[in-house]
mmCIF file of C-alpha atoms and ligand atoms in Angstrom:
data_model
loop_
_atom_site.group_PDB
_atom_site.id
_atom_site.type_symbol
_atom_site.label_atom_id
_atom_site.label_comp_id
_atom_site.label_asym_id
_atom_site.label_seq_id
_atom_site.Cartn_x
_atom_site.Cartn_y
_atom_site.Cartn_z
ATOM 1 C CA MET A 1 11.807 -23.206 18.255
ATOM 2 C CA THR A 2 9.895 -26.236 17.080
ATOM 3 C CA GLY A 3 6.224 -25.785 16.333
ATOM 4 C CA ALA A 4 6.532 -22.014 15.878
ATOM 5 C CA PRO A 5 4.625 -20.681 12.888
ATOM 6 C CA PRO A 6 6.984 -20.050 9.956
ATOM 7 C CA CYS A 7 6.819 -16.280 10.135
ATOM 8 C CA ALA A 8 6.635 -15.794 13.877
ATOM 9 C CA GLY A 9 10.208 -14.597 13.518
ATOM 10 C CA ARG A 10 11.125 -12.785 10.337
ATOM 11 C CA PRO A 11 8.391 -12.784 7.698
ATOM 12 C CA THR A 12 9.251 -12.552 4.019
ATOM 13 C CA ILE A 13 7.481 -9.628 2.417
ATOM 14 C CA GLY A 14 7.537 -8.956 -1.310
ATOM 15 C CA VAL A 15 7.715 -5.477 -2.805
ATOM 16 C CA LEU A 16 6.132 -5.151 -6.233
ATOM 17 C CA ALA A 17 9.066 -3.939 -8.298
ATOM 18 C CA LEU A 18 7.552 -2.644 -11.524
ATOM 19 C CA GLN A 19 7.913 1.037 -10.617
ATOM 20 C CA GLY A 20 8.348 3.212 -7.532
ATOM 21 C CA ASP A 21 10.264 3.262 -4.260
ATOM 22 C CA VAL A 22 11.191 -0.412 -4.175
ATOM 23 C CA ARG A 23 14.556 -0.106 -2.456
ATOM 24 C CA GLU A 24 13.202 2.234 0.201
ATOM 25 C CA HIS A 25 10.418 -0.220 1.053
ATOM 26 C CA VAL A 26 12.846 -3.147 1.216
ATOM 27 C CA ARG A 27 15.035 -1.129 3.587
ATOM 28 C CA ALA A 28 12.105 -0.056 5.777
ATOM 29 C CA LEU A 29 10.793 -3.645 5.948
ATOM 30 C CA SER A 30 14.179 -4.880 6.981
ATOM 31 C CA ALA A 31 14.399 -2.240 9.734
ATOM 32 C CA ALA A 32 10.909 -3.289 10.845
ATOM 33 C CA GLY A 33 11.886 -6.951 11.298
ATOM 34 C CA ALA A 34 10.978 -8.513 7.946
ATOM 35 C CA THR A 35 12.922 -9.626 4.896
ATOM 36 C CA GLY A 36 11.912 -7.604 1.838
ATOM 37 C CA VAL A 37 12.238 -9.123 -1.612
ATOM 38 C CA ALA A 38 11.547 -7.563 -5.017
ATOM 39 C CA VAL A 39 8.689 -9.192 -6.948
ATOM 40 C CA ARG A 40 8.309 -8.939 -10.716
ATOM 41 C CA ARG A 41 6.714 -12.237 -11.659
ATOM 42 C CA ALA A 42 3.684 -14.199 -10.581
ATOM 43 C CA ALA A 43 5.861 -17.148 -9.522
ATOM 44 C CA GLU A 44 7.620 -14.866 -7.036
ATOM 45 C CA LEU A 45 4.352 -14.347 -5.150
ATOM 46 C CA ARG A 46 4.567 -17.931 -3.975
ATOM 47 C CA GLY A 47 5.851 -18.352 -0.446
ATOM 48 C CA LEU A 48 5.441 -14.701 0.513
ATOM 49 C CA ASP A 49 4.001 -13.795 3.904
ATOM 50 C CA GLY A 50 2.963 -10.346 2.708
ATOM 51 C CA LEU A 51 3.338 -7.867 -0.138
ATOM 52 C CA VAL A 52 3.879 -4.123 -0.528
ATOM 53 C CA LEU A 53 2.450 -2.212 -3.490
ATOM 54 C CA PRO A 54 4.607 0.911 -3.626
ATOM 55 C CA GLY A 55 3.728 4.383 -4.849
ATOM 56 C CA GLY A 56 4.468 5.530 -8.348
ATOM 57 C CA GLU A 57 1.885 6.042 -11.050
ATOM 58 C CA SER A 58 -1.117 3.787 -10.690
ATOM 59 C CA THR A 59 -1.992 3.928 -14.406
ATOM 60 C CA THR A 60 1.549 2.863 -15.336
ATOM 61 C CA ILE A 61 1.763 0.173 -12.661
ATOM 62 C CA GLY A 62 -1.656 -1.112 -13.763
ATOM 63 C CA ARG A 63 -0.486 -1.294 -17.365
ATOM 64 C CA LEU A 64 2.704 -3.105 -16.334
ATOM 65 C CA LEU A 65 0.677 -5.543 -14.223
ATOM 66 C CA ARG A 66 -1.085 -6.541 -17.431
ATOM 67 C CA VAL A 67 2.145 -6.717 -19.442
ATOM 68 C CA PHE A 68 3.812 -8.893 -16.784
ATOM 69 C CA ASP A 69 0.694 -11.094 -16.375
ATOM 70 C CA LEU A 70 0.492 -10.148 -12.730
ATOM 71 C CA LEU A 71 -2.973 -8.639 -12.502
ATOM 72 C CA GLU A 72 -4.983 -11.850 -12.083
ATOM 73 C CA PRO A 73 -2.394 -13.550 -9.826
ATOM 74 C CA LEU A 74 -2.397 -10.462 -7.600
ATOM 75 C CA ARG A 75 -6.194 -10.393 -7.474
ATOM 76 C CA ALA A 76 -6.159 -14.073 -6.538
ATOM 77 C CA ALA A 77 -3.508 -13.472 -3.853
ATOM 78 C CA VAL A 78 -5.535 -10.629 -2.313
ATOM 79 C CA ALA A 79 -8.726 -12.690 -2.459
ATOM 80 C CA GLY A 80 -6.832 -15.597 -0.881
ATOM 81 C CA GLY A 81 -5.893 -13.485 2.149
ATOM 82 C CA LEU A 82 -2.308 -12.425 1.422
ATOM 83 C CA PRO A 83 -1.580 -9.404 3.647
ATOM 84 C CA VAL A 84 -0.920 -6.401 1.403
ATOM 85 C CA PHE A 85 0.191 -2.868 2.201
ATOM 86 C CA GLY A 86 -0.450 -0.292 -0.530
ATOM 87 C CA SER A 87 1.085 3.164 -0.391
ATOM 88 C CA CYS A 88 -0.235 6.018 -2.556
ATOM 89 C CA ALA A 89 -0.535 4.443 -6.039
ATOM 90 C CA GLY A 90 -0.671 1.158 -4.096
ATOM 91 C CA LEU A 91 -3.776 2.438 -2.271
ATOM 92 C CA ILE A 92 -5.349 3.254 -5.641
ATOM 93 C CA LEU A 93 -4.537 -0.232 -6.948
ATOM 94 C CA LEU A 94 -6.146 -1.887 -3.928
ATOM 95 C CA ALA A 95 -9.293 0.243 -4.131
ATOM 96 C CA ALA A 96 -12.593 -1.156 -5.357
ATOM 97 C CA ASP A 97 -13.078 1.981 -7.440
ATOM 98 C CA VAL A 98 -11.229 5.139 -8.465
ATOM 99 C CA LEU A 99 -12.485 8.638 -9.231
ATOM 100 C CA ASP A 100 -10.490 10.807 -11.637
ATOM 101 C CA GLY A 101 -8.684 7.702 -12.867
ATOM 102 C CA ARG A 102 -8.133 6.753 -16.487
ATOM 103 C CA PRO A 103 -11.090 4.889 -17.952
ATOM 104 C CA ASP A 104 -8.950 1.867 -18.837
ATOM 105 C CA GLN A 105 -6.999 1.874 -15.583
ATOM 106 C CA PRO A 106 -6.867 -1.652 -14.127
ATOM 107 C CA LEU A 107 -7.217 -2.070 -10.376
ATOM 108 C CA VAL A 108 -6.341 -5.059 -8.224
ATOM 109 C CA GLY A 109 -9.216 -4.261 -5.854
ATOM 110 C CA GLY A 110 -10.092 -6.019 -2.623
ATOM 111 C CA LEU A 111 -10.297 -2.948 -0.391
ATOM 112 C CA ASP A 112 -13.826 -1.644 0.025
ATOM 113 C CA VAL A 113 -13.026 2.010 -0.643
ATOM 114 C CA VAL A 114 -13.496 4.552 -3.392
ATOM 115 C CA VAL A 115 -10.388 6.686 -3.838
ATOM 116 C CA ARG A 116 -9.953 9.970 -5.623
ATOM 117 C CA ARG A 117 -6.754 10.112 -7.610
ATOM 118 C CA ASN A 118 -4.529 13.248 -7.358
ATOM 119 C CA ALA A 119 -7.139 14.455 -4.888
ATOM 120 C CA PHE A 120 -5.320 17.187 -3.032
ATOM 121 C CA GLY A 121 -5.252 19.415 -6.111
ATOM 122 C CA ARG A 122 -2.599 21.241 -8.027
ATOM 123 C CA GLN A 123 -1.577 23.714 -5.406
ATOM 124 C CA SER A 124 -0.635 21.065 -2.938
ATOM 125 C CA GLN A 125 0.426 18.231 -5.190
ATOM 126 C CA SER A 126 3.140 17.456 -2.682
ATOM 127 C CA PHE A 127 3.168 18.331 0.974
ATOM 128 C CA GLU A 128 4.164 16.973 4.350
ATOM 129 C CA LEU A 129 2.044 16.728 7.443
ATOM 130 C CA ASP A 130 2.198 15.097 10.853
ATOM 131 C CA VAL A 131 -0.690 12.657 11.203
ATOM 132 C CA GLU A 132 -1.765 10.401 14.036
ATOM 133 C CA VAL A 133 -2.088 6.845 12.757
ATOM 134 C CA ALA A 134 -4.214 4.489 14.847
ATOM 135 C CA GLY A 135 -2.169 1.445 15.830
ATOM 136 C CA VAL A 136 1.132 3.332 15.544
ATOM 137 C CA PRO A 137 2.327 4.256 19.022
ATOM 138 C CA GLY A 138 4.796 6.998 19.847
ATOM 139 C CA GLY A 139 3.206 10.129 18.440
ATOM 140 C CA PRO A 140 2.281 11.349 14.981
ATOM 141 C CA VAL A 141 3.874 10.050 11.799
ATOM 142 C CA HIS A 142 5.522 12.588 9.516
ATOM 143 C CA ALA A 143 3.635 11.865 6.311
ATOM 144 C CA VAL A 144 4.881 12.739 2.823
ATOM 145 C CA PHE A 145 2.122 13.187 0.241
ATOM 146 C CA ILE A 146 3.091 13.193 -3.460
ATOM 147 C CA ARG A 147 0.202 13.731 -5.887
ATOM 148 C CA ALA A 148 -1.664 11.687 -3.358
ATOM 149 C CA PRO A 149 -5.120 10.197 -3.490
ATOM 150 C CA TRP A 150 -7.553 10.326 -0.611
ATOM 151 C CA VAL A 151 -10.247 7.878 0.374
ATOM 152 C CA GLU A 152 -13.515 9.413 -0.706
ATOM 153 C CA LYS A 153 -15.722 6.648 0.653
ATOM 154 C CA ALA A 154 -14.972 3.733 2.944
ATOM 155 C CA GLY A 155 -17.204 0.688 3.415
ATOM 156 C CA ASP A 156 -18.474 -0.511 6.791
ATOM 157 C CA GLY A 157 -15.722 -3.093 7.206
ATOM 158 C CA VAL A 158 -12.956 -0.550 6.729
ATOM 159 C CA ASP A 159 -11.155 0.967 9.718
ATOM 160 C CA VAL A 160 -10.045 4.551 9.227
ATOM 161 C CA LEU A 161 -6.552 4.819 10.729
ATOM 162 C CA ALA A 162 -5.611 8.389 9.825
ATOM 163 C CA ARG A 163 -6.963 11.633 8.447
ATOM 164 C CA ALA A 164 -5.361 14.750 7.017
ATOM 165 C CA GLY A 165 -7.847 17.381 8.048
ATOM 166 C CA GLU A 166 -11.124 15.640 7.333
ATOM 167 C CA ARG A 167 -9.739 13.510 4.514
ATOM 168 C CA ILE A 168 -9.113 9.813 5.081
ATOM 169 C CA VAL A 169 -5.477 8.973 4.343
ATOM 170 C CA ALA A 170 -4.889 5.580 5.985
ATOM 171 C CA VAL A 171 -7.174 2.561 6.257
ATOM 172 C CA ARG A 172 -7.185 -1.090 7.181
ATOM 173 C CA GLN A 173 -9.624 -3.801 6.202
ATOM 174 C CA ASP A 174 -8.766 -7.269 7.470
ATOM 175 C CA HIS A 175 -5.483 -8.221 5.754
ATOM 176 C CA LEU A 176 -5.198 -5.005 3.726
ATOM 177 C CA LEU A 177 -3.450 -1.827 4.883
ATOM 178 C CA ALA A 178 -3.178 1.316 2.791
ATOM 179 C CA THR A 179 -1.870 4.847 3.134
ATOM 180 C CA ALA A 180 -2.192 7.833 0.817
ATOM 181 C CA PHE A 181 1.287 8.890 1.945
ATOM 182 C CA HIS A 182 4.784 7.424 1.597
ATOM 183 C CA PRO A 183 6.115 6.057 4.911
ATOM 184 C CA GLU A 184 9.168 4.612 3.137
ATOM 185 C CA LEU A 185 10.630 8.079 2.575
ATOM 186 C CA THR A 186 11.124 9.395 6.096
ATOM 187 C CA GLY A 187 13.298 6.871 7.925
ATOM 188 C CA ASP A 188 10.436 6.365 10.406
ATOM 189 C CA THR A 189 9.579 2.697 9.985
ATOM 190 C CA ARG A 190 6.619 2.519 12.377
ATOM 191 C CA VAL A 191 3.996 2.107 9.612
ATOM 192 C CA HIS A 192 6.048 -0.744 8.136
ATOM 193 C CA GLY A 193 6.247 -2.044 11.699
ATOM 194 C CA LEU A 194 2.454 -1.999 11.887
ATOM 195 C CA PHE A 195 2.280 -3.986 8.640
ATOM 196 C CA VAL A 196 4.903 -6.508 9.783
ATOM 197 C CA GLU A 197 2.929 -6.965 12.999
ATOM 198 C CA MET A 198 -0.252 -7.507 10.940
ATOM 199 C CA VAL A 199 1.554 -10.088 8.812
ATOM 200 C CA ARG A 200 2.813 -11.914 11.892
ATOM 201 C CA GLU A 201 -0.659 -12.000 13.423
ATOM 202 C CA LEU A 202 -2.420 -13.109 10.245
ATOM 203 C CA ARG A 203 0.140 -15.647 9.052
ATOM 204 C CA GLY A 204 0.873 -16.945 12.517
ATOM 205 C CA ALA A 205 -2.803 -17.735 12.882
ATOM 206 C CA THR A 206 -2.977 -20.023 9.847
HETATM 207 N N1 LIG B 301 -0.907 10.240 -8.557
HETATM 208 C C1 LIG B 301 -0.364 8.923 -8.593
HETATM 209 C C2 LIG B 301 -1.333 7.948 -9.257
HETATM 210 O O1 LIG B 301 -2.341 8.278 -9.711
HETATM 211 C C3 LIG B 301 0.009 8.410 -7.230
HETATM 212 C C4 LIG B 301 1.177 9.187 -6.718
HETATM 213 C C5 LIG B 301 2.106 8.414 -5.850
HETATM 214 O O2 LIG B 301 2.068 7.192 -5.772
HETATM 215 N N2 LIG B 301 3.018 9.136 -5.263
HETATM 216 O O3 LIG B 301 -1.036 6.796 -9.294
#
């Protein structure tokens, strides 16, 4: 259709491919109506409609961001309004500050939250829980938590989308979405669907 915004149809969403569940995110994005592409270099950020920061180990991903000269370009992309979805380590990377992190751990930032790394403690390093996620219709999402962080403090502009007990485990602030859990691992692509919808809204509006 002429005049339609470029990503009204199938947005192109990058998946940071330094470490973590890259393939699973690409698959989930594709099921949710987007085209997922692996991103390893700053030049590959160009032309994206959105970006996923997958889980893994935030200290390692942070170190690799420096090695691959991606830290500043990513900060600039976030500051410039690129829609980003961070899962688990991706939530940590988007956070303004981290508790129980490594002192030299670089963050991308942009999301007005303080997260606590490995917050759920040793006994429940990994667990699964059904959580209601605001904006995701059709009942609770089966959430997989793997050495997950939680959001310790969220700023006024941050919408809390989900809690596990009283702990905040999913948030949105403007163009940034983040979950403490791993929606790419369950075959339920509704959280990716929420992100794709966000991308369409935000990019369609420009
Ligand atoms: N504990 C990890 C970290 O600090 C996050 C775990 C995950 O992404 N599954 O980065």
